[in-house]
XYZ file of C-alpha atoms in Angstrom:
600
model
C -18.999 -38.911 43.828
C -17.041 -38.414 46.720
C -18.541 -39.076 50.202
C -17.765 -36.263 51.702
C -18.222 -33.870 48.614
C -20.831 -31.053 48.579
C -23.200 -32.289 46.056
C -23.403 -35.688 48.030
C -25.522 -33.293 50.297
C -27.315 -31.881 47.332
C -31.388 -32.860 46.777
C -31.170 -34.433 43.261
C -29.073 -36.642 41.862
C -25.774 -35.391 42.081
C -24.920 -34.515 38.264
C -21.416 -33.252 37.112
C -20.721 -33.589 41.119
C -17.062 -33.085 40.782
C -17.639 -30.867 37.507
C -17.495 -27.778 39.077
C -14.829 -28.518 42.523
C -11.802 -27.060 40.670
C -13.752 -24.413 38.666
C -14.981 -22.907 42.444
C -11.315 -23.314 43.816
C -9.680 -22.171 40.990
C -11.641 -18.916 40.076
C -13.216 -19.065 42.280
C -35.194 -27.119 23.586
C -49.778 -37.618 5.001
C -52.356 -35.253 5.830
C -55.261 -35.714 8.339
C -57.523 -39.110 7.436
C -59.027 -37.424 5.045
C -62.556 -38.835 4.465
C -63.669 -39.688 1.209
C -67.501 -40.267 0.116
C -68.213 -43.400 -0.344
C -68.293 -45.337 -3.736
C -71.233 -44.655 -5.741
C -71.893 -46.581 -9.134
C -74.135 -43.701 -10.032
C -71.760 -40.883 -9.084
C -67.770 -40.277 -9.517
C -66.248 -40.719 -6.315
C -64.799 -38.161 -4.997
C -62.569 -37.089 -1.972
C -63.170 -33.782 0.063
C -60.051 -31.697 0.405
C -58.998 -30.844 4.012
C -59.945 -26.890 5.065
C -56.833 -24.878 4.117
C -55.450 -24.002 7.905
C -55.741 -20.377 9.122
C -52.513 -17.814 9.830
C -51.549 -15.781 12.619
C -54.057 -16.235 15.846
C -53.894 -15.994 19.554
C -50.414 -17.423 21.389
C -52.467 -19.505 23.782
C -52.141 -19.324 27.631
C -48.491 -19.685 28.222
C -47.458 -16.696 26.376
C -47.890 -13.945 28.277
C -47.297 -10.500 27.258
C -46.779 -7.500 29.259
C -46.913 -3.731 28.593
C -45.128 -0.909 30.968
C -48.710 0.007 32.502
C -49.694 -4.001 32.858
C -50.648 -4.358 36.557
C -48.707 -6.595 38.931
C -46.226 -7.534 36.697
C -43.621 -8.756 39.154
C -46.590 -10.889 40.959
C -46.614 -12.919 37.602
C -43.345 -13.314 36.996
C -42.920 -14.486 40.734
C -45.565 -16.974 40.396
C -44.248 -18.384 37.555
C -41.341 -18.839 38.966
C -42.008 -20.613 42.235
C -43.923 -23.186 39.337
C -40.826 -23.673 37.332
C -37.938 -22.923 39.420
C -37.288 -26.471 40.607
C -39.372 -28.218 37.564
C -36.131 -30.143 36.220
C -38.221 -32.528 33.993
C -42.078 -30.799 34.523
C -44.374 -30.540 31.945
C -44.851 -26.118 32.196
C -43.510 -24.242 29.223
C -43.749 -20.278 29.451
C -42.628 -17.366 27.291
C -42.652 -14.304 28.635
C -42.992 -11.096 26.079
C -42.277 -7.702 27.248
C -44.019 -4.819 24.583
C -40.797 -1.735 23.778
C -40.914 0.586 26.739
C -39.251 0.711 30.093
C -40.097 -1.129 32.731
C -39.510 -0.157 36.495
C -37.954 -2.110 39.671
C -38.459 -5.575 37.968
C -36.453 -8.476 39.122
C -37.421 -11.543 36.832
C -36.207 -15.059 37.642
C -36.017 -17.290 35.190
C -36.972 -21.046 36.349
C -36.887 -24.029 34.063
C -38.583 -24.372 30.742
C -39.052 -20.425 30.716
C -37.985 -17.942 27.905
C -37.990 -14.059 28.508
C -37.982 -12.043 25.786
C -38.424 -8.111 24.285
C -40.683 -7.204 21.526
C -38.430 -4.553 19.630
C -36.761 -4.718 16.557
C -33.885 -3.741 19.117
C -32.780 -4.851 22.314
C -33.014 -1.307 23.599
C -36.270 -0.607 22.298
C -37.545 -2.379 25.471
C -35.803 -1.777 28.752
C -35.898 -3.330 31.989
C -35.037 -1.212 35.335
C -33.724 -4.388 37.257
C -32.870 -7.699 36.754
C -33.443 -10.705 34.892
C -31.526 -13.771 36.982
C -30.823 -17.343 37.341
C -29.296 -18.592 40.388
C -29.489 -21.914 42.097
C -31.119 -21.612 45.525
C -33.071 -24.841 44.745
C -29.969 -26.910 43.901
C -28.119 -25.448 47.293
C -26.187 -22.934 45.026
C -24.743 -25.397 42.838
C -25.687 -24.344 39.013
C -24.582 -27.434 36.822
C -28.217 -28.261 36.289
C -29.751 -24.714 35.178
C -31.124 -26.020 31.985
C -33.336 -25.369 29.424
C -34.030 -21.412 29.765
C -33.258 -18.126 27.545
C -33.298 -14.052 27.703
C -33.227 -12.365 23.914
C -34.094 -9.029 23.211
C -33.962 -6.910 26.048
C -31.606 -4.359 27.696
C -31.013 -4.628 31.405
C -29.645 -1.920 33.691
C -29.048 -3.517 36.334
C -30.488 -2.322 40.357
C -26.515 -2.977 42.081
C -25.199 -2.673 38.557
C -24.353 -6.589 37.640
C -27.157 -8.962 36.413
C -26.781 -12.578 37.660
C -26.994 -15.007 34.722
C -25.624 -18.840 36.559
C -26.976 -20.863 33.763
C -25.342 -24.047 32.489
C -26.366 -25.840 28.947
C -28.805 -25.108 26.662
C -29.508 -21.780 28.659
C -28.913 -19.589 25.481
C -28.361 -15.326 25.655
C -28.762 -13.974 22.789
C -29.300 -10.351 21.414
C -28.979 -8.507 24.866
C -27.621 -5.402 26.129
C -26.682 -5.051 29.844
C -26.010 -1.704 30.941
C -23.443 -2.873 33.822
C -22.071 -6.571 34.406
C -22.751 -9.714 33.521
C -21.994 -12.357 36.665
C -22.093 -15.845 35.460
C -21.861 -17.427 38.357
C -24.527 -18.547 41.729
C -24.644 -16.665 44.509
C -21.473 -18.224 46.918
C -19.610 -18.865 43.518
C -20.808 -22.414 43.407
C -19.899 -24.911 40.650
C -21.478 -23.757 37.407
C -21.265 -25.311 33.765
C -22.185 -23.103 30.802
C -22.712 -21.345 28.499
C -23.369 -19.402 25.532
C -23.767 -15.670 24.724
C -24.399 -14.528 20.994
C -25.756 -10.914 19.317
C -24.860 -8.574 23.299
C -23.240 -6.211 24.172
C -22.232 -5.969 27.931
C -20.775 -2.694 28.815
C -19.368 -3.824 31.782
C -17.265 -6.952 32.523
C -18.349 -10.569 32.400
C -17.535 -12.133 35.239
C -17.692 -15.857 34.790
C -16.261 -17.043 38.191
C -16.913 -21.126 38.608
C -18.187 -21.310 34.716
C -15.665 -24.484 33.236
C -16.387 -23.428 29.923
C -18.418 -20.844 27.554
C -18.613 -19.367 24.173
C -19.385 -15.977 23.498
C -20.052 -15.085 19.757
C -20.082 -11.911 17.528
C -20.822 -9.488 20.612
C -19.311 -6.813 22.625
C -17.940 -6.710 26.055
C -16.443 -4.112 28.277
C -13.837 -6.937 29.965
C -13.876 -10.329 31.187
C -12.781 -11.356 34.345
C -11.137 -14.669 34.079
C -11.217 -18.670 32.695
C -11.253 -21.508 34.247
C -11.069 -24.216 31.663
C -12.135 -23.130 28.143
C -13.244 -19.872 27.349
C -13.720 -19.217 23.869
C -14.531 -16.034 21.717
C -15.455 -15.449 17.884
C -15.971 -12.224 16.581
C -16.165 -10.449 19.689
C -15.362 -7.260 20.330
C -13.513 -6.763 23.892
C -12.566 -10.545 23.780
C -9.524 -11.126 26.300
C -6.708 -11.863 23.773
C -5.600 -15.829 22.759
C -3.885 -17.571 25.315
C -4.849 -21.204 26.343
C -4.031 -23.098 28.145
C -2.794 -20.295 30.995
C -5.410 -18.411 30.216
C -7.455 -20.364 28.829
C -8.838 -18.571 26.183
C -9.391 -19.122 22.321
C -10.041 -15.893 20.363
C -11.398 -15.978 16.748
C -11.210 -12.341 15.292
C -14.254 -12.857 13.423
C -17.188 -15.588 13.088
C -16.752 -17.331 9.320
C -20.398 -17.609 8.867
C -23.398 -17.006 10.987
C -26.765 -15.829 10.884
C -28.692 -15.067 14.215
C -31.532 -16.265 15.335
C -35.242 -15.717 14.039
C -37.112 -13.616 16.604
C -40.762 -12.376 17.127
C -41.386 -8.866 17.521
C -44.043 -6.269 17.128
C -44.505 -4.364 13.819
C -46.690 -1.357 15.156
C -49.897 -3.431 16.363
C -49.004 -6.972 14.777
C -46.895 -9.941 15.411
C -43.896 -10.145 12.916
C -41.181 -12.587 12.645
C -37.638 -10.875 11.935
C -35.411 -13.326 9.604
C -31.932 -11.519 10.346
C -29.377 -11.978 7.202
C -26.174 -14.141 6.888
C -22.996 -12.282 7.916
C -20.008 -13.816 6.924
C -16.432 -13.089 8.830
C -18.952 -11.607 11.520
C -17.657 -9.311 14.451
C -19.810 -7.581 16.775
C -23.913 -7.362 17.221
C -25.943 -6.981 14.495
C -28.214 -4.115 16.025
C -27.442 -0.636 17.417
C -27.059 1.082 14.267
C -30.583 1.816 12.760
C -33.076 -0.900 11.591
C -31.152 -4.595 11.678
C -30.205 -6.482 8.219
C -32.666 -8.715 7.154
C -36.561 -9.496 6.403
C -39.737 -10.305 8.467
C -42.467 -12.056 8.011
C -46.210 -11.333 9.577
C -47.751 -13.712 11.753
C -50.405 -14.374 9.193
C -47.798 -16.117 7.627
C -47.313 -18.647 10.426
C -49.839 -21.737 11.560
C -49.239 -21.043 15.636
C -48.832 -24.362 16.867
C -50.843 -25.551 20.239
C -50.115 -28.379 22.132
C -52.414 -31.294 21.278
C -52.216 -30.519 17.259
C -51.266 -33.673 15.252
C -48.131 -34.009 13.273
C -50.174 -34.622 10.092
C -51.749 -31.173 11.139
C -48.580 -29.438 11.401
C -47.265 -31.653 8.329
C -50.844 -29.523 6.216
C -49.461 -25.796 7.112
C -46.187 -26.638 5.771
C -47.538 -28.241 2.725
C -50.219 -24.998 2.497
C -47.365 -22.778 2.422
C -47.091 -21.378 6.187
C -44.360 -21.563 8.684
C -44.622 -22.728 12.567
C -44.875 -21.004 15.263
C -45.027 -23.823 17.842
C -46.266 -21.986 21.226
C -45.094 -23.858 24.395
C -45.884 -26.884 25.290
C -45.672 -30.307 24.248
C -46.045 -32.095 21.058
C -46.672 -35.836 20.230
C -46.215 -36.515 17.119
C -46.963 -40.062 15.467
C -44.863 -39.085 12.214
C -42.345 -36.958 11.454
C -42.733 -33.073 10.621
C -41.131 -32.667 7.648
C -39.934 -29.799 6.300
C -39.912 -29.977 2.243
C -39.889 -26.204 1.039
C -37.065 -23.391 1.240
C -37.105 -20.805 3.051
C -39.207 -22.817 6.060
C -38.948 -21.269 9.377
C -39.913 -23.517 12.348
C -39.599 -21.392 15.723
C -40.862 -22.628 19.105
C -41.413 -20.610 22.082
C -40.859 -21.625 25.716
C -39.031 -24.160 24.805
C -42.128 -26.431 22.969
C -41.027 -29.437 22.949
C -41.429 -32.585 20.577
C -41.740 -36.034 21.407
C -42.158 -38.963 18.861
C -44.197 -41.349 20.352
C -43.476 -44.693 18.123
C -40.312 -44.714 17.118
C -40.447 -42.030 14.244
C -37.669 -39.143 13.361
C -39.503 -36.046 14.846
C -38.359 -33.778 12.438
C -37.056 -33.865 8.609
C -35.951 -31.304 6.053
C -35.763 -31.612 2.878
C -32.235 -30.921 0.499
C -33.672 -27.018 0.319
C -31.896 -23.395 0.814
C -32.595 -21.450 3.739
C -34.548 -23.563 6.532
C -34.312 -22.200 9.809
C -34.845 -24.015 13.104
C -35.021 -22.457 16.441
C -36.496 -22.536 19.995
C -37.202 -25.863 20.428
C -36.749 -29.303 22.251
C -36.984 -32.718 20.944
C -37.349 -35.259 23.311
C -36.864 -38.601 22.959
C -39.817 -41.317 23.047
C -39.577 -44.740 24.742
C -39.637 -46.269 21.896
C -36.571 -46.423 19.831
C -36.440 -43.598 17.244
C -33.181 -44.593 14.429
C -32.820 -40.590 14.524
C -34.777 -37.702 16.433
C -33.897 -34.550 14.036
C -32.812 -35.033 10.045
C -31.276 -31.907 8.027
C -31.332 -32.952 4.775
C -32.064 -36.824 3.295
C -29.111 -39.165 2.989
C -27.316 -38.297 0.187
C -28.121 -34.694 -0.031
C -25.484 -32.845 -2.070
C -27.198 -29.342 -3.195
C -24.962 -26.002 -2.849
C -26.777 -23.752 -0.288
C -23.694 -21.541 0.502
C -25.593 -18.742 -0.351
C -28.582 -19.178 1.898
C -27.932 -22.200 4.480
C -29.789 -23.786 6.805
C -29.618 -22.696 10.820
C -30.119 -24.987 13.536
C -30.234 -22.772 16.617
C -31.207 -23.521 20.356
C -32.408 -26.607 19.058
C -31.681 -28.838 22.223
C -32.250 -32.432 22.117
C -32.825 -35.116 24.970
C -33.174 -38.543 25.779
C -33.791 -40.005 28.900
C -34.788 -37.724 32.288
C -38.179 -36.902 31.659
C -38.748 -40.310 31.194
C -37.936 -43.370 29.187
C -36.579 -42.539 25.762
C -34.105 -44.325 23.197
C -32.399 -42.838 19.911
C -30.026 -44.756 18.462
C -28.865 -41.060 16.478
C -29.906 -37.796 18.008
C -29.220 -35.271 15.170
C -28.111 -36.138 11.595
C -27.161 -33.203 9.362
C -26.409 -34.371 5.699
C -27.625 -30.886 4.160
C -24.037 -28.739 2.788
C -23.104 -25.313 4.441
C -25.432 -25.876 7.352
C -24.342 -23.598 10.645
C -25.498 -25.363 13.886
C -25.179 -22.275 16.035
C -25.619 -23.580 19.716
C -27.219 -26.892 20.377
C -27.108 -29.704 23.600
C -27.835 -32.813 22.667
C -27.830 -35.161 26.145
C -28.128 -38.377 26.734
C -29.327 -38.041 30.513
C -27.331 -39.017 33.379
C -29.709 -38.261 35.661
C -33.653 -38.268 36.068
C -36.105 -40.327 35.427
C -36.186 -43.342 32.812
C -31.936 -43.313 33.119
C -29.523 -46.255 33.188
C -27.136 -47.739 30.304
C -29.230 -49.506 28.644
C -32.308 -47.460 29.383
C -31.974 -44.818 27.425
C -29.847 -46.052 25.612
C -28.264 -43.861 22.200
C -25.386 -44.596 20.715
C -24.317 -41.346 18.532
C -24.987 -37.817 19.542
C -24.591 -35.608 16.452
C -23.318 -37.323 13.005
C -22.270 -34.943 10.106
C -22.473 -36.378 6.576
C -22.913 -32.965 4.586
C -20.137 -31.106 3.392
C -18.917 -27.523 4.311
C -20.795 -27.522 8.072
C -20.072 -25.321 10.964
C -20.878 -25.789 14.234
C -20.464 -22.938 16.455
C -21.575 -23.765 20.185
C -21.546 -27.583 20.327
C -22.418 -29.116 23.237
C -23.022 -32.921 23.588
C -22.479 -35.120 26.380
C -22.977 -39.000 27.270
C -23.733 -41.364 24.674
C -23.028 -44.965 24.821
C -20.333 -44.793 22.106
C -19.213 -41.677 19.773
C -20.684 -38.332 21.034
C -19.986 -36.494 17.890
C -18.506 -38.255 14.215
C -17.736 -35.964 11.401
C -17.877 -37.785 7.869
C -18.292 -34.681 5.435
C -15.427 -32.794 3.958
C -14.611 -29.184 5.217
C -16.047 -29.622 8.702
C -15.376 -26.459 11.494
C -16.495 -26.469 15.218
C -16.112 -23.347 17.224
C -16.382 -24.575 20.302
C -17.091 -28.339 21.825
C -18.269 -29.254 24.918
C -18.494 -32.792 26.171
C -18.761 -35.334 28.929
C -18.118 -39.146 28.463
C -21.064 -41.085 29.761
C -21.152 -41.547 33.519
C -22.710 -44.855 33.891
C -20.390 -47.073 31.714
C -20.419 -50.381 33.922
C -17.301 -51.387 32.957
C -14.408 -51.392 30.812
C -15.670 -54.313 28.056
C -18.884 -51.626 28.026
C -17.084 -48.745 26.395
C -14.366 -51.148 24.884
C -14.050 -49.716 20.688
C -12.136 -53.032 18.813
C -8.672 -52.415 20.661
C -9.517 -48.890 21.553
C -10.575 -48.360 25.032
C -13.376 -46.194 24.989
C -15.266 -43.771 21.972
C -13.788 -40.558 21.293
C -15.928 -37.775 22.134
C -15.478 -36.215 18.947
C -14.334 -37.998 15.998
C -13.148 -37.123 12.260
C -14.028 -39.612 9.970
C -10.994 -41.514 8.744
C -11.561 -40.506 4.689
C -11.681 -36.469 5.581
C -8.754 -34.352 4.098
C -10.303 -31.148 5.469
C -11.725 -30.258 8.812
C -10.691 -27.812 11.387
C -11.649 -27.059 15.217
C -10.891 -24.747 17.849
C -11.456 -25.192 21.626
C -12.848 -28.181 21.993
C -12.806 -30.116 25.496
C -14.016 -33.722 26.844
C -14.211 -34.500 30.399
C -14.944 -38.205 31.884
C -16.545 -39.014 34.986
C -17.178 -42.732 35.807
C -18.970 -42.933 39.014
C -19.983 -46.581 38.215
C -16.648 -47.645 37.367
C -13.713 -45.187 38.301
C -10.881 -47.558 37.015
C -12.107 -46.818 33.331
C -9.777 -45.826 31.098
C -10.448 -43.706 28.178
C -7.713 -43.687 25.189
C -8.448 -40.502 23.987
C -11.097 -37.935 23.725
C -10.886 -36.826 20.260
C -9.900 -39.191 16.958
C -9.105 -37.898 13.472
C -6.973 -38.893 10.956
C -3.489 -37.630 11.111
C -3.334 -35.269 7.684
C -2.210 -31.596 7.191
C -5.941 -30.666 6.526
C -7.410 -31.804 9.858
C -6.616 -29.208 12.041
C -7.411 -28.893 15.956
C -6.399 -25.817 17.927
C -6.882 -25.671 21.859
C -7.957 -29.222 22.866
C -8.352 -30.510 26.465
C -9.472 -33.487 28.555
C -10.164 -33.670 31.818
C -10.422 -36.585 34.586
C -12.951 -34.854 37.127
C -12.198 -35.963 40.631
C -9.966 -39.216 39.204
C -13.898 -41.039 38.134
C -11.558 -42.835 35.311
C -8.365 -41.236 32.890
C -7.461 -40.390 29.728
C -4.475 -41.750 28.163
C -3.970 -39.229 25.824
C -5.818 -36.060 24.128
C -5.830 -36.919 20.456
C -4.999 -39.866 18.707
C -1.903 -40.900 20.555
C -0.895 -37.284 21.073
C -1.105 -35.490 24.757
C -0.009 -35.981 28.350
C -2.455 -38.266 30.069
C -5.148 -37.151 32.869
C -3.873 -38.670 36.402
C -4.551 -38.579 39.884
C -7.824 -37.073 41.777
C -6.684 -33.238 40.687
C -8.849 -32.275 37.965
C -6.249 -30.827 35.688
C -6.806 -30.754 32.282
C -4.184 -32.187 29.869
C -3.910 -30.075 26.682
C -2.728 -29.812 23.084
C -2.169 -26.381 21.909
C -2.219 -27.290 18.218
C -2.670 -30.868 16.188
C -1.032 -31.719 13.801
């Protein structure tokens, strides 16, 4: 970073430090050892089955849930927050429930590790008088590292009408209705990095400010106030019309596919889990007009999770039949949970988070219809896992068009909490699976970070056929971020950032490439397509890098790419060109992207 720059002042380690400088100007997640009785000539050995596991229970400690007459409400939230506003890489997990009612002079800040969340079938069956905010007071108003926190299911009316939301990744807002605007941004319009918004409607204007990028899916908006880099928009109703680069926005009329995300709520008295349906050419939210599309589930249903239960544990309620409910916390797990029947619905809370402790994938599923993931981190172990989350087996081939798989604020992490190593973070070889919002980071900053460290090769690799992505964000692995094998491939959406800490050139050098694309088409595809995608390089270790490119696909009428960008922040190493051997290269210390409109 730059000397004299702001975030050389800033009290962490100065991540994305010239990410948000032109932004500001410019705009302003086998069973248990099962005894058996000892061999007995005179008797027929026999084994005792394990006792089948109970459904539904208590939500442990760090689920609280309030009620319009609960006492003191805004003394909890406040505590919770002074715990978990500056916990980057702590070990607190919260998930805050709010029963349907309305709820009076509230202002809830939302630190790290902490989701928020209403109770309704609707958002507007529980309504909050105030404000539910992120800002960045403890980063000295710069928001680039407001992580790993969510608001669902909730309407807001804001006290000065506009709700303050500065989040950057894996910071998901989903199913909300604000009754004003929606600011984006820190207080002083500081650098900020997000976002996502799916399933709200914001009957004002979103105001993103300093926000580089953001995707906003199948929602409603009154306005939006401006881009800086790469906005983009499916199936949303208000949406600014197309016009990157100047402005930069992408507009889909409608999403393909999608299917939002599974959400607890309360069924008169009892805990039920709503399973909202598949939409396909999607436009607007899926509530406001009577009860939503879709089933539910009761918690008896579920095996609720607590931190300290054993994988093979967890592995015994999925083999019994039940779902997970995995309460916050954190999870070691000494084999992988795997995920064999249809239908399966794993959903954390506050962000509980797994961790493989010896190398193992954390997570498997099986070639089945209909498994949904949500509301969870996976962090990587110090030992070196070959992959961290598996959607399908290699090989998997099954049709499940009708009823696919969702991976949704499923974030995955290696390195900054400590030491961890993945050679793959996320392979997904199951067809027609939607991966609707996901970071998957190698850390550049933290603890248990350097190249070799934690080191991880691949960020996302897609084998199966017929996958969307909508919402992709992954950022600094030691070679390709993303690689796309499977035929009839489409990414709403990209976000990356080339790894910071490359030593050198010969580090990053790719046979007589110089450097990994961030996002790369296999060279067999005939069909794949992509719209807004953007990669940005910044190497602090090395600033005379040079990176050929930022995205790589083979040059055919069916690979299609519409809106692409790179960026150079600060001059911290260039691009030569955009795609292949197509686009203007990056130069000089001005952060301006270079862009391709459309490729081929």
């Amino acid at each position: 970073m730059h000397p004299d720059s702001p975030s050389s002042r800033l009290p962490a380690p100065g991540r994305r430090a010239v990410l948000g400088a032109a932004a500001a100007s410019s705009a302003l997640a086998a069973l248990p050892g099962t005894a058996s009785a000892a061999p007995d000539a005179r008797k027929t050995p026999s084994r005792r089955k394990p006792r089948a596991l109970p459904g539904g229970g208590d939500l442990g400690p760090n689920v609280l849930v309030f009620a319009p007459a609960t006492p003191n409400i805004q003394g909890r939230l406040d505590e919770i927050f002074r715990q978990q506003e500056s916990a980057q890489f702590g070990t607190g997990r919260y998930q805050l429930l709010f029963k349907p009612g309305t709820y009076h002079g509230l202002n809830a800040q939302i630190g790290f590790y902490t989701s928020i969340s209403g109770l309704g079938l609707s958002p507007d069956d529980t309504t909050i008088n105030g404000d539910i905010t992120v800002d960045a007071g403890w980063f000295n108003g710069n928001a680039t590292q407001n992580f790993w926190r969510s608001a669902e299911n909730l309407a807001v009316v804001p006290v000065n009408g506009t709700n303050r939301w500065a989040v950057s990744q894996a910071a998901p807002f989903r199913r909300m209705h604000i009754r004003g605007n929606l600011n984006l941004a820190p207080t002083g319009y500081g650098w900020s990095s997000g976002g996502y918004i799916a399933d709200s409607r914001i009957d004002g204007q979103v105001q993103p400010y300093s926000q580089q990028q953001w995707y906003t899916r199948d929602s409603a908006i009154g306005g939006w106030l401006n881009g800086v880099w790469n906005m983009v928009f499916s199936g949303v109703e208000g949406a600014p019309a197309q016009g990157f680069p100047n402005p930069p926005y992408t507009t889909l009329a409608t999403t393909p596919v999608s299917r939002e995300k599974p959400f607890l709520y309360l069924g008169g008295s009892e805990y039920r889990v709503f399973l909202p349906e598949k939409r396909t050419n999607a436009r607007g939210v899926t509530w406001g007009n009577g009860t939503p599309r879709g089933t539910s589930l009761p918690l008896s249903r579920f095996y609720v999770a607590k931190p300290g239960v054993s994988a093979a544990t967890l592995n015994q309620a999925l083999a019994e039949g039940l779902h997970l409910l995995l309460t916050p916390g954190i999870y070691h797990l000494d084999r992988p949970v795997r995920v064999d029947r249809a239908g399966t619905v794993v959903l954390g809370l506050g962000y509980a988070t797994l961790i493989p402790d010896n190398g193992v994938t954390a997570l498997k599923v099986a070639d089945v219809d209909g498994v949904r993931l949500a509301g969870f981190l996976v962090d990587a172990g110090p030992v070196n896992s070959a992959t961290l989350l598996e959607i399908g087996p290699r090989g998997a081939s099954r049709d499940h068009s009708a009823n696919p798989t969702t991976v949704q604020d499923v974030f995955v992490r290696i390195g900054g909490a400590g030491p961890g190593k993945a050679t793959t973070s996320m392979v997904v070889n199951s067809r027609h699976t939607i991966v609707d919002h996901t970071w998957v980071w190698r850390a550049d900053h933290g603890d248990g970070v350097g190249w070799e460290t934690n080191r991880a090769d691949y960020g996302v690799v897609v084998n199966g056929h017929d996958v969307l992505a909508t919402g992709l964000f992954v950022e600094h692995f030691n070679k390709y971020d993303v690689q796309w094998f499977g035929e009839r491939g489409r990414t709403i959406f990209y976000q990356n950032e080339k790894a910071y800490d490359a030593p050198n050139q010969a580090a990053i050098q790719n046979g007589p490439v110089k450097g990994y694309a961030a996002y790369r088409v296999g060279d067999d595809v005939t069909a794949h397509e992509g719209w807004g995608l953007g990669s940005y390089c910044y190497y602090n270790v090395d600033p005379g890098i040079v990176q050929h490119h930022g995205f790589a696909a083979p040059n055919r009428p069916g690979v299609r790419f519409h809106d692409l960008l790179v960026v150079s922040l600060g001059g911290n190493g260039q691009y030569e060109r955009v795609i292949n051997d197509t686009g203007s290269p990056t130069s000089g210390t001005s952060t301006v992207p270079s862009t391709v409109v459309s490729y081929p």
